Coordinates of C-alpha atoms and ligand atoms in Angstrom, one line a residue:
X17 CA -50.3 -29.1 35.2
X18 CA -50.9 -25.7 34.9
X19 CA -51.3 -24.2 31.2
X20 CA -48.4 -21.8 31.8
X21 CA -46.2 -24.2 33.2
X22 CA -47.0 -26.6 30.2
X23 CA -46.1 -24.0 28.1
X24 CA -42.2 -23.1 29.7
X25 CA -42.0 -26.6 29.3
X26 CA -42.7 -26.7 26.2
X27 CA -40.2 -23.6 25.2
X28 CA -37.5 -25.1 27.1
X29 CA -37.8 -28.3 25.0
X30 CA -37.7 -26.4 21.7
X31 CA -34.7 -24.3 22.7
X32 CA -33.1 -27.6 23.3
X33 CA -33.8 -29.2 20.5
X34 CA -33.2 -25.9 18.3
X35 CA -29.7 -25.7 20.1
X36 CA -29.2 -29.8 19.3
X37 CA -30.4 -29.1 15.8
X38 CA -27.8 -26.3 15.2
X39 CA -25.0 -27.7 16.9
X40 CA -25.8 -31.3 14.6
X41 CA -25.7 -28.9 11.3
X42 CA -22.8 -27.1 12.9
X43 CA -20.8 -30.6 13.7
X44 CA -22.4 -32.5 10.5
X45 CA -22.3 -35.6 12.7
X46 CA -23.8 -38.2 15.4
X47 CA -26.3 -35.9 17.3
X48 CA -25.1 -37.6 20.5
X49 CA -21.5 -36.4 20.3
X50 CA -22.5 -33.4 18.9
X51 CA -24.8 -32.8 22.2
X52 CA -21.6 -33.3 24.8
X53 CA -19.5 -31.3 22.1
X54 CA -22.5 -28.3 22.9
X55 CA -21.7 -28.6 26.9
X56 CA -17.7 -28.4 26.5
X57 CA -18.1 -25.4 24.0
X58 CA -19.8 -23.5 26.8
X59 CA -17.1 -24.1 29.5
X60 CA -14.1 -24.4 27.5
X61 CA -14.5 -21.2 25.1
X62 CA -10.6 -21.4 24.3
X63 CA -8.1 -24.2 23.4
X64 CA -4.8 -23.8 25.8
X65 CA -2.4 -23.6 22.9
X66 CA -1.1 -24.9 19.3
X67 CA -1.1 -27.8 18.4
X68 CA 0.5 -29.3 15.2
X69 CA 0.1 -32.9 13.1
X70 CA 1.3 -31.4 9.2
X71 CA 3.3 -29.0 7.8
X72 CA 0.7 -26.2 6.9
X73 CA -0.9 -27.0 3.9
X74 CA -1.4 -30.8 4.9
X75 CA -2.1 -33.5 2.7
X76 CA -6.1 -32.6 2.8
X77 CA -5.9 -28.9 2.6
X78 CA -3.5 -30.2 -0.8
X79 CA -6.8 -31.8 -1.9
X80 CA -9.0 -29.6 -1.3
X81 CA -7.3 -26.5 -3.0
X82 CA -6.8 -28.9 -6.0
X83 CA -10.7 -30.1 -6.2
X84 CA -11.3 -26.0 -5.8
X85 CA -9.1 -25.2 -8.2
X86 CA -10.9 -26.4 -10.9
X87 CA -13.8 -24.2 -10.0
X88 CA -11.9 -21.0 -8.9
X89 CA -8.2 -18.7 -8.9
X90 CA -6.8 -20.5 -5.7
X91 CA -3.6 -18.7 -5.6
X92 CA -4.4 -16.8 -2.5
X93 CA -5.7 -19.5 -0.2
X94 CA -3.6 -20.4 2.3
X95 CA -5.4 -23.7 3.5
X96 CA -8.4 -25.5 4.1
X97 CA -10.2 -24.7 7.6
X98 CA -12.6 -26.4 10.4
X99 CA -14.3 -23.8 11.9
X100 CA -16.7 -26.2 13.6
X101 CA -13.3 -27.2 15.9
X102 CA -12.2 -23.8 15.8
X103 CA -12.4 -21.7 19.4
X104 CA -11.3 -18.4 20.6
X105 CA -8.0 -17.6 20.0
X106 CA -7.5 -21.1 17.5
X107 CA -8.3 -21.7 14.4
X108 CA -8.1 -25.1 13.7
X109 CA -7.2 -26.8 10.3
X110 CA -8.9 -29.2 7.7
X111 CA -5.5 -31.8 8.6
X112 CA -6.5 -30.9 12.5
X113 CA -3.6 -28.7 13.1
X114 CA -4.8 -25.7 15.9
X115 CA -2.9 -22.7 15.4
X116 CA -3.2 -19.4 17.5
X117 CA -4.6 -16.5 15.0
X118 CA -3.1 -13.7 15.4
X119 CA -4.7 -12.4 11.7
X120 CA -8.1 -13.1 12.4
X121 CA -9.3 -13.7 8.9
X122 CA -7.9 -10.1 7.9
X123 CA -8.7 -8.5 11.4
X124 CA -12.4 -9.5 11.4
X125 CA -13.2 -11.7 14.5
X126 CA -14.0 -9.4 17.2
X127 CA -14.6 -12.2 20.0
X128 CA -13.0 -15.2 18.8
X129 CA -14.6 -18.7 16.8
X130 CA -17.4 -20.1 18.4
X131 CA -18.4 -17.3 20.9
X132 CA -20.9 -19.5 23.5
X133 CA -22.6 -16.0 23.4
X134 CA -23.0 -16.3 19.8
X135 CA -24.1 -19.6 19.7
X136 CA -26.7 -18.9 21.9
X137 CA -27.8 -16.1 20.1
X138 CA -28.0 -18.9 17.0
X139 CA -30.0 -21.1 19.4
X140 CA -33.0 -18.8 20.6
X141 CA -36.2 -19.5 18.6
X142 CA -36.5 -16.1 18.8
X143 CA -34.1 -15.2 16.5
X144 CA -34.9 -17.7 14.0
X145 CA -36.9 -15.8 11.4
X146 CA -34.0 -12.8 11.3
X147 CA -31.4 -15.6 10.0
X148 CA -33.7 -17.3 7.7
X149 CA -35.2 -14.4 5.9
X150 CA -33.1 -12.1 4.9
X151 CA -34.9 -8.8 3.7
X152 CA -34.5 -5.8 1.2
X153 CA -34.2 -3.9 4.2
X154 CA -34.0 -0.7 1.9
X155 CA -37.9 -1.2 1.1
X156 CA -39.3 -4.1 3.7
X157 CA -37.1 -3.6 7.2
X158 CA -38.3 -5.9 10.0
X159 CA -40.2 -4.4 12.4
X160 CA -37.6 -4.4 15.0
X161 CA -35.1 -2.9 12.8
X162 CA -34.5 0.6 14.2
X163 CA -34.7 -0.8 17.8
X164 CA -31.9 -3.2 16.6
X165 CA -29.7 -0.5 15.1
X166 CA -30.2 1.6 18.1
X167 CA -28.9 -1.1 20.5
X168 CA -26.3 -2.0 17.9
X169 CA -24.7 0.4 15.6
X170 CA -26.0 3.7 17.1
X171 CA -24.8 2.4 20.5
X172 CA -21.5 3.4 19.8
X173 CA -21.9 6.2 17.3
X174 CA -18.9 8.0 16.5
X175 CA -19.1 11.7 18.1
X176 CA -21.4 14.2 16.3
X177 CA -23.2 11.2 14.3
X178 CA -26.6 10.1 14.7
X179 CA -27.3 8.6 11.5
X180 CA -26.4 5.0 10.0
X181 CA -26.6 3.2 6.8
X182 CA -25.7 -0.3 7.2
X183 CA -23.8 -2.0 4.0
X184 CA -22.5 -5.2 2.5
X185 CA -18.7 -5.2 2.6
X186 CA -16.0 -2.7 3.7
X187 CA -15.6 -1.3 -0.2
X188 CA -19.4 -1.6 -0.8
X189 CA -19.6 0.8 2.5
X190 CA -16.9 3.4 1.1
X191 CA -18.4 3.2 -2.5
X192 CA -21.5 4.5 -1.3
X193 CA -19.9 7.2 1.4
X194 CA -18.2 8.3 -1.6
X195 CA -21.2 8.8 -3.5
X196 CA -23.2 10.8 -1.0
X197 CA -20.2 12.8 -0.5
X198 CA -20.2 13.8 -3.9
X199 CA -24.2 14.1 -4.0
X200 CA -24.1 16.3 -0.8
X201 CA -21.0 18.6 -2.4
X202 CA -23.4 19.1 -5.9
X203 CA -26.2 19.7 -4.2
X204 CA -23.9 22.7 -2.0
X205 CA -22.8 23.9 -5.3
X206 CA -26.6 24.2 -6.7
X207 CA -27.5 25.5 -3.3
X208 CA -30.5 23.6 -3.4
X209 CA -31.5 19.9 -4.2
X210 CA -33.0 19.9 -7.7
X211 CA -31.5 18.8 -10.4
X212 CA -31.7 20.7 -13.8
X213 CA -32.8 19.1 -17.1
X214 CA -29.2 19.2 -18.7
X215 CA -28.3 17.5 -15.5
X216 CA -30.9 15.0 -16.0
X217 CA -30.1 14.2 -19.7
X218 CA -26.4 14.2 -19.2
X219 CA -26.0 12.0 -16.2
X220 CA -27.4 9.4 -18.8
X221 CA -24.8 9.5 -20.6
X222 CA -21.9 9.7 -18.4
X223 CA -21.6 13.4 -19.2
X224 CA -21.3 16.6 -17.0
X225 CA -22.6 18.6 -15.9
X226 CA -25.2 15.2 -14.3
X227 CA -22.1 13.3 -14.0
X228 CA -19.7 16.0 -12.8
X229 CA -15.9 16.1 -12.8
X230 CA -15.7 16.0 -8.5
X231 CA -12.6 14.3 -7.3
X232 CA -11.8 12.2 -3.7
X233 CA -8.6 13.7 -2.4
X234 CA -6.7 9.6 -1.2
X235 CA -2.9 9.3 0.2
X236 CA -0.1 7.4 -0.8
X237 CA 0.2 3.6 0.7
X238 CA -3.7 4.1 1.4
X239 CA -6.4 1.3 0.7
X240 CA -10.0 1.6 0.7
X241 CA -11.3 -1.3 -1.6
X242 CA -11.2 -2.9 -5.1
X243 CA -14.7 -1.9 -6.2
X244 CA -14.1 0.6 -9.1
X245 CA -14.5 4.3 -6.9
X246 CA -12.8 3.0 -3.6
X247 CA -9.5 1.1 -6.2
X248 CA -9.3 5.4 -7.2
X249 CA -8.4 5.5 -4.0
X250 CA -6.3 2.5 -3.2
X251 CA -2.7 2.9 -3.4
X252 CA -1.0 0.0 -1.7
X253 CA -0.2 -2.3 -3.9
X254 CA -0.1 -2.6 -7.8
X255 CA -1.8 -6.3 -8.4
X256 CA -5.2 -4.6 -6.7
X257 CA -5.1 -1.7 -9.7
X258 CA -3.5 -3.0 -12.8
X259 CA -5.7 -2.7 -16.0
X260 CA -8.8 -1.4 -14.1
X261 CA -9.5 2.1 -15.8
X262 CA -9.4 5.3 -12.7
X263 CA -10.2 8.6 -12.0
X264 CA -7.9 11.6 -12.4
X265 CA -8.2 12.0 -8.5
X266 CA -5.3 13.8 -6.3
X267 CA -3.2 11.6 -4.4
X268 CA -0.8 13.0 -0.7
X269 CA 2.0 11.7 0.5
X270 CA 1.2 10.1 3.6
X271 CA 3.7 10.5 6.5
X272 CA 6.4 8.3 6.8
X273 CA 7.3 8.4 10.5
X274 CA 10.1 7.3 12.4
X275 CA 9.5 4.8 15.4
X276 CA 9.5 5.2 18.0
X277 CA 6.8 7.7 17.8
X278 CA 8.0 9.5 21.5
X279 CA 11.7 9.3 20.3
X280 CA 11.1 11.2 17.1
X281 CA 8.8 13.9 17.7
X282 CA 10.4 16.7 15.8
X283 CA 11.2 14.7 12.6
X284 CA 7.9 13.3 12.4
X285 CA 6.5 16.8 12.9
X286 CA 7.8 18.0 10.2
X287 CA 7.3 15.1 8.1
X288 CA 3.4 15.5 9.2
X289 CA 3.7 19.3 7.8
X290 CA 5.2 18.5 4.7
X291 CA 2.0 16.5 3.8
X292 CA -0.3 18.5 5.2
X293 CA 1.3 21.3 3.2
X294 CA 1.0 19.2 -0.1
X295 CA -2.7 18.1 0.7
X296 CA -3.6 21.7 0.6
X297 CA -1.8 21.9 -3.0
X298 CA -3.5 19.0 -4.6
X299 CA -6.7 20.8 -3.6
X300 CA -6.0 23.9 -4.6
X301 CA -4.6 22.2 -8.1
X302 CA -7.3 20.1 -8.6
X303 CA -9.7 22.9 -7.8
X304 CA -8.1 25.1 -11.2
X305 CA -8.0 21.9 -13.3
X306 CA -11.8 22.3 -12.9
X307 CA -12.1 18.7 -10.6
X308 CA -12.8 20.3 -7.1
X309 CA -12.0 17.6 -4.1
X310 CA -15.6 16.7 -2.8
X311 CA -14.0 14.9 -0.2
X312 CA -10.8 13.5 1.5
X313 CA -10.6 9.8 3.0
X314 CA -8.1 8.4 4.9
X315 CA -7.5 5.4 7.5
X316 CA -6.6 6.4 11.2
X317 CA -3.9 3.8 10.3
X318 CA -2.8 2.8 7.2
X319 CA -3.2 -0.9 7.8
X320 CA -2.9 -3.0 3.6
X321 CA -0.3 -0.4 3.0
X322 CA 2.3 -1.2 5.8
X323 CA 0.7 -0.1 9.5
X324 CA 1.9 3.4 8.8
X325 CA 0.7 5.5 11.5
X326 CA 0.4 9.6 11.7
X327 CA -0.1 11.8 14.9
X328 CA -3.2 13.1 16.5
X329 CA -2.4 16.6 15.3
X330 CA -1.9 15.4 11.9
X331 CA -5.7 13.7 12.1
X332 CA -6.7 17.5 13.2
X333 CA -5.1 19.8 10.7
X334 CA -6.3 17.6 8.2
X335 CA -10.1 17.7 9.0
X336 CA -9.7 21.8 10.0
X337 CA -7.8 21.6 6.1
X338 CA -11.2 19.7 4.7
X339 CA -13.8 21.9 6.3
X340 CA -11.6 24.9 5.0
X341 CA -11.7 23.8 1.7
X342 CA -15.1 22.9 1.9
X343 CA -14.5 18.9 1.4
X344 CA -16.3 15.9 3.5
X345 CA -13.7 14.7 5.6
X346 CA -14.5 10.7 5.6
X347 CA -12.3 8.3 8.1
X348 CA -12.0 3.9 6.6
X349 CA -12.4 2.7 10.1
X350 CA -13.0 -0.8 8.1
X351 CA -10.3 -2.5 10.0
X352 CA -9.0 -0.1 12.5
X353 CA -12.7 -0.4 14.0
X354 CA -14.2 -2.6 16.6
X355 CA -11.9 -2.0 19.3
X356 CA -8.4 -3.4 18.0
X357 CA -6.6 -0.3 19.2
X358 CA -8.0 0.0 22.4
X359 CA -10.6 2.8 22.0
X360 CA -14.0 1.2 19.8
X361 CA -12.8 3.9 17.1
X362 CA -8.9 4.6 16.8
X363 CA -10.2 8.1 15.5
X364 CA -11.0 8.5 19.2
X365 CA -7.2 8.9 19.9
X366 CA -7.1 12.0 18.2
X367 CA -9.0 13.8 21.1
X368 CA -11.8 16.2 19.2
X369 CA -15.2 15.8 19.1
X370 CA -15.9 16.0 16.1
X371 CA -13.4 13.9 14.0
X372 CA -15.1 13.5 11.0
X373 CA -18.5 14.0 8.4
X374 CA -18.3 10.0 7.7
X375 CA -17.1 7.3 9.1
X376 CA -17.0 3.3 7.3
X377 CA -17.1 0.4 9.0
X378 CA -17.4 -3.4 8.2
X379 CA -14.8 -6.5 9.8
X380 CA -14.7 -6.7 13.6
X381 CA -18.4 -4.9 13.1
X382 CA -19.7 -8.0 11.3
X383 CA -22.0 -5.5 9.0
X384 CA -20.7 -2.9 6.9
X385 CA -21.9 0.4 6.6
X386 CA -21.1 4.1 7.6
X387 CA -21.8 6.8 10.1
X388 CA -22.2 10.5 8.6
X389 CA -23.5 13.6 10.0
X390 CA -26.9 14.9 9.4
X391 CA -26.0 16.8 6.1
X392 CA -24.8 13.6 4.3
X393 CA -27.7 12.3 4.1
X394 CA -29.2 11.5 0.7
X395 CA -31.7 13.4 -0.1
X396 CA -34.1 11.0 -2.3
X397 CA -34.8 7.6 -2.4
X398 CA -32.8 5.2 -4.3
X399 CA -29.6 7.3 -4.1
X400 CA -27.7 5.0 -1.6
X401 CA -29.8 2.3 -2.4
X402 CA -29.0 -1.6 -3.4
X403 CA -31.2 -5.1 -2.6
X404 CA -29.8 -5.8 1.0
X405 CA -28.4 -2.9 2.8
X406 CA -26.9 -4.9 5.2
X407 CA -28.2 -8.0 7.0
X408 CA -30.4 -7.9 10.2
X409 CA -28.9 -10.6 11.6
X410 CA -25.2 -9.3 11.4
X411 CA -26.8 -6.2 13.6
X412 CA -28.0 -9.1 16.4
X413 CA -24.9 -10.7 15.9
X414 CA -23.0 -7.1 16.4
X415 CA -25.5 -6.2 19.6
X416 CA -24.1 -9.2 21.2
X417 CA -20.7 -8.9 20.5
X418 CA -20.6 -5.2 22.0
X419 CA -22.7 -6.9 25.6
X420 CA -19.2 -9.3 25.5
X421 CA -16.6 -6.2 25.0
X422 CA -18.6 -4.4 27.6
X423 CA -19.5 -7.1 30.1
X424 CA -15.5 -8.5 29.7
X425 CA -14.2 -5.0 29.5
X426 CA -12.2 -6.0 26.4
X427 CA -11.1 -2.6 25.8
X428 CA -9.4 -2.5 28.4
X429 CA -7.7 -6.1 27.9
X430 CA -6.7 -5.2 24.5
X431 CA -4.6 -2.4 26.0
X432 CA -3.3 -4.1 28.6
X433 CA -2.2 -7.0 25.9
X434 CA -1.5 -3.9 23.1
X435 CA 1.2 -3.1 25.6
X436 CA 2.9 -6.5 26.4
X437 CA 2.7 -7.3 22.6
X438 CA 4.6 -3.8 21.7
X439 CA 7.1 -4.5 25.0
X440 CA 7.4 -7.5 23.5
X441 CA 8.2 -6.5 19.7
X442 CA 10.6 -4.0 20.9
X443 CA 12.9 -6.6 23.0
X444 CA 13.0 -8.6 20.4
X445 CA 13.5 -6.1 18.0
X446 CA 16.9 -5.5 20.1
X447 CA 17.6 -9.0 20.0
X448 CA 17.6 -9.5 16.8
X449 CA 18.2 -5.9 15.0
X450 CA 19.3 -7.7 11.7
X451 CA 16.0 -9.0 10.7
X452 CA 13.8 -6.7 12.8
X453 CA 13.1 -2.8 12.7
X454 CA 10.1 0.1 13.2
X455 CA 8.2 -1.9 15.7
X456 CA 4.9 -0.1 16.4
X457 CA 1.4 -0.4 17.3
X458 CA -1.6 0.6 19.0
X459 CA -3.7 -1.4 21.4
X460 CA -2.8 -4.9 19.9
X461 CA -3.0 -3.2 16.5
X462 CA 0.5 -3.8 15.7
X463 CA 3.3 -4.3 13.1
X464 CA 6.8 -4.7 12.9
X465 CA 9.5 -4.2 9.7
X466 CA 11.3 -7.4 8.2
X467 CA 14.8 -7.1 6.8
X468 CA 13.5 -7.8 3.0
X469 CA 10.2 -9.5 1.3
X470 CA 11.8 -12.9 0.9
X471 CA 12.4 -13.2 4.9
X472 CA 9.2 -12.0 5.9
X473 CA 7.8 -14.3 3.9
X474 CA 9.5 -17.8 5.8
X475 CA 9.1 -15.6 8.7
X476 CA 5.4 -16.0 8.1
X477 CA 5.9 -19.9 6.6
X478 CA 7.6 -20.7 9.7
X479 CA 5.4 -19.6 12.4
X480 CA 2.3 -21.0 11.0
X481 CA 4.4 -24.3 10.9
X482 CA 5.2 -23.7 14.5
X483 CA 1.2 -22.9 15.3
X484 CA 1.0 -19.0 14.8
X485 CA -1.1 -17.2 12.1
X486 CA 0.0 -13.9 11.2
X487 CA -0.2 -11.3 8.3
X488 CA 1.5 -9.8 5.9
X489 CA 1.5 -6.0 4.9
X490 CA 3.3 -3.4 2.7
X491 CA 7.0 -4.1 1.6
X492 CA 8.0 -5.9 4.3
X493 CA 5.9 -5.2 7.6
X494 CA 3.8 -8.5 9.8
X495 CA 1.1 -7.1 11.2
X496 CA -0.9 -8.6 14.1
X497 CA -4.5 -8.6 14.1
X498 CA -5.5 -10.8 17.0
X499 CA -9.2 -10.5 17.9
X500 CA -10.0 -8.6 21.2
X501 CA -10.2 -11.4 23.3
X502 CA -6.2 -12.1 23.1
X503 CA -4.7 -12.3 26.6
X504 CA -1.5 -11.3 27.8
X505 CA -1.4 -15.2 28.1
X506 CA -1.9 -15.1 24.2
X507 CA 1.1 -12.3 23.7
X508 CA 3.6 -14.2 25.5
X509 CA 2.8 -17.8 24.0
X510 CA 3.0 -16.0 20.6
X511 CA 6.4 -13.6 21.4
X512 CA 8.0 -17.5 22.4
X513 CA 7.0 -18.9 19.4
X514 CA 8.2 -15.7 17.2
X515 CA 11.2 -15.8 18.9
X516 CA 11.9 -19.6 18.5
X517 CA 11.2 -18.9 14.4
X518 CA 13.3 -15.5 14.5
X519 CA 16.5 -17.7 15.9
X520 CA 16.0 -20.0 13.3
X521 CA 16.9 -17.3 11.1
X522 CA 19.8 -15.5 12.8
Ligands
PLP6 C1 -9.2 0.2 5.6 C2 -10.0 -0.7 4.7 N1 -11.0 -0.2 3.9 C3 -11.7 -0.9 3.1 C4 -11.5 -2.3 3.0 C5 -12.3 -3.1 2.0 O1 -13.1 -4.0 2.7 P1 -13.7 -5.3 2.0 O2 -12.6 -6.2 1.8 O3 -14.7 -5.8 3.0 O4 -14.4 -4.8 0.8 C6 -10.5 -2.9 3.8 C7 -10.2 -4.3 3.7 O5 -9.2 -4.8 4.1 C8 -9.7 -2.1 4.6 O6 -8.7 -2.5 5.4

């Protein structure tokens, strides 16, 4: 035989036993099952619809949140899950009930459980090392690293932005935006980048002028995190803030529109003028109280705070408003990113080309982190700085998942589904105009109203009884965060379901 040929041979037996050994850690049983299991996850990638043994909690998610309970606060989980079962559009329960998610883990499965593309990805050799040793990428990147971000992250680079710096989480992403917004609006003020000596001492001490009174202009209803700078700026919901200490930081309305957006264009106008108008206040205020707004930040929609959506002129008087006033104009794409309203960014509704100075990410991007124009940058080491930075193999992960969107044209399906979903909302909205109001959406980024709290809240009971995961948010609004592979198929066996539940209620 000859030595290359012994040599394919012997790579094609390693990938198949790596692929056998990850699918045997991934089924944590017989290796012979779990090798057929391997073949049937490549053909069928999705389950063909709900199906339900327990009320949801069952008996074993019952035990399991007890047994966890007397390590951790379980209040928020909902049950226990088995994500080796769990494919495409179905997550699949610890009491093996399959439900249809339509929530995504909070909007963060861009291509469904189980991608075979993924899996794959998990199964070459190649990739191995990137999983297993995880680097302070800050001070030892791989060597691949900028070849990796370049096929990943810069690949679909917001307009105007050529620079990245990967992150943790969502509110580890905005915390650091934040701080080089405020870095790059000092270093304005100096007009150059050295720091004086009384800067130097003070800053030790939490005083100004090193720490200096700037302020991060937030709206109304907004959220951008629970970390201690991004909760400043979250204003959705009381239980996230109470009895953290805050910043003095100006806080806009944000526009409460009327829906449907076509049907109440003048209204909402003037609604979107009245904030804009106040917006320019706070920073002219905040200016004379002597804690000038470094920057403004703002979701394209506001998602935690009740899907509240504003217009693409809104989005554009607002940035010409920040560059007026001298602020960074920074846009929490952390869960309106990805693809979820049909364009990879929704800020790529608005029509400009050059929508913002920063942009965050993290969720349907699997690695968190944020675009920003050249100027942003830090200008010394260690300023945006922590251990990790990110994690390499979230960026292989990422460059994979974008090959799927692209290769499957998921954009395009997510609009095409965005609009059946939205049809759908807004017949049975008309069906059932007791219980249901202020349908909206983008792409499959949508929401709808609930009479009170109390009835959203068996609304949601009910469907996940009857197989269909969905979310809360705001007062009163469900929200639907499928992931982008959600079919029309997917809208309608989710709009007979909801309408099943919402009869139950009539
Ligand atoms: C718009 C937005 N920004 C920031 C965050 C915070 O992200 P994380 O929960 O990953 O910290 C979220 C999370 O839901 C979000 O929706």
């Amino acid at each position: 035989m000859l030595k290359r040929e012994r040599e394919r041979e012997r790579e094609i037996e390693r990938e198949r036993h790596t692929t056998w050994t990850l699918m045997c850690l991934l089924k944590k049983e017989s290796c012979r099952y779990v090798s057929k299991a391997a073949t049937k996850t490549q053909v069928e990638f999705d389950y063909d619809g709900p199906s339900m043994k327990t009320t949801v909690p069952g008996p074993r998610s019952h035990e399991l949140t007890k047994q966890l309970g007397e390590i951790q606060n379980v209040g928020a989980i909902n049950f226990f899950c088995n994500y080796e079962e769990s494919r495409g559009n179905y997550l699949v329960d610890v009491d093996g009930n399959r439900m249809l998610d339509v929530y995504t883990q909070i909007s963060s499965i861009p291509i469904g459980y189980n991608h075979p593309a993924l899996l794959k990805l998990m199964a070459n050799p190649n990739n191995l090392s990137t999983f297993v040793n995880r680097p302070a990428l800050g001070i030892l990147p791989p060597e691949n690293f900028p070849d990796k971000l370049t096929e990943s992250l810069l690949s679909v680079a917001p307009s105007g932005m050529t620079r990245v710096q990967t992150m943790a989480c969502g509110s580890c992403s905005n915390e650091n935006a934040y701080k080089a917004m405020f870095i790059w609006y000092r270093n304005k003020e100096r007009g150059h980048n050295i720091p004086s000596d009384e800067d130097i001492s003070t800053c030790m001490i939490n005083q100004a002028p090193g720490c200096p009174d700037l302020s991060i202009l937030s709206f109304m209803g907004g959220f951008h995190g629970r970390t201690m700078g991004c909760l400043a700026t979250t204003h959705s919901k009381a239980i996230h803030k109470l009895d953290v200490p805050s910043f003095d930081w100006p806080i806009a309305p944000f526009p409460r529109l009327q829906y449907p957006l076509e049907e109440f264009t003048r209204e909402n106008a003037q609604e979107e003028a009245r904030c804009l108008e106040e917006v320019e206040d706070l920073i002219v205020k905040w200016r004379q109280k002597g804690k000038p707004v470094a920057g403004i930040v703002i979701e394209p929609i506001q998602a935690e705070g009740g899907d509240n959506h504003a217009s693409p002129n809104f989005f554009r008087s607002l940035r010409n408003i920040a560059r007026k006033h001298g602020c960074a104009f920074h846009v929490d794409e952390v869960q309106t990113g990805g693809g979820c309203t049909g364009k990879f960014w929704a800020h790529e509704h608005w029509g400009t080309d050059d929508p913002a100075d920063i942009v965050s990410f993290s969720k349907k991007l699997l690695t968190g982190g944020y675009y920003h124009k050249d100027e942003l940058q830090a200008d010394k080491a260690y300023r945006i700085f922590n251990t990790w930075m990110g994690d390499p193999s979230k960026n292989l992960f990422l460059a994979e998942v974008l090959n799927v969107i692209r290769r499957e044209n998921l954009l395009e399906e997510v609009t095409r589904s965005g609009k059946a979903l939205l049809n759908g909302l807004y017949e049975l909205q008309a069906q059932y105009p007791g219980i249901l109001s202020r349908a909206r959406g983008q792409g499959t980024f949508c929401a709808i109203d609930i009479c009170d709290d109390a009835t959203r809240n068996s609304i949601l009971l009910k469907a996940r009884d009857k197989g269909v995961l969905l979310g809360g948010c705001g007062d009163r609004s469900i929200r639907f965060r499928p992931a982008l592979v959600f079919k029309e198929y997917h809208v309608h066996l989710f709009l007979n379901i909801f309408n099943d539940v919402l009869a139950q209620h009539k």
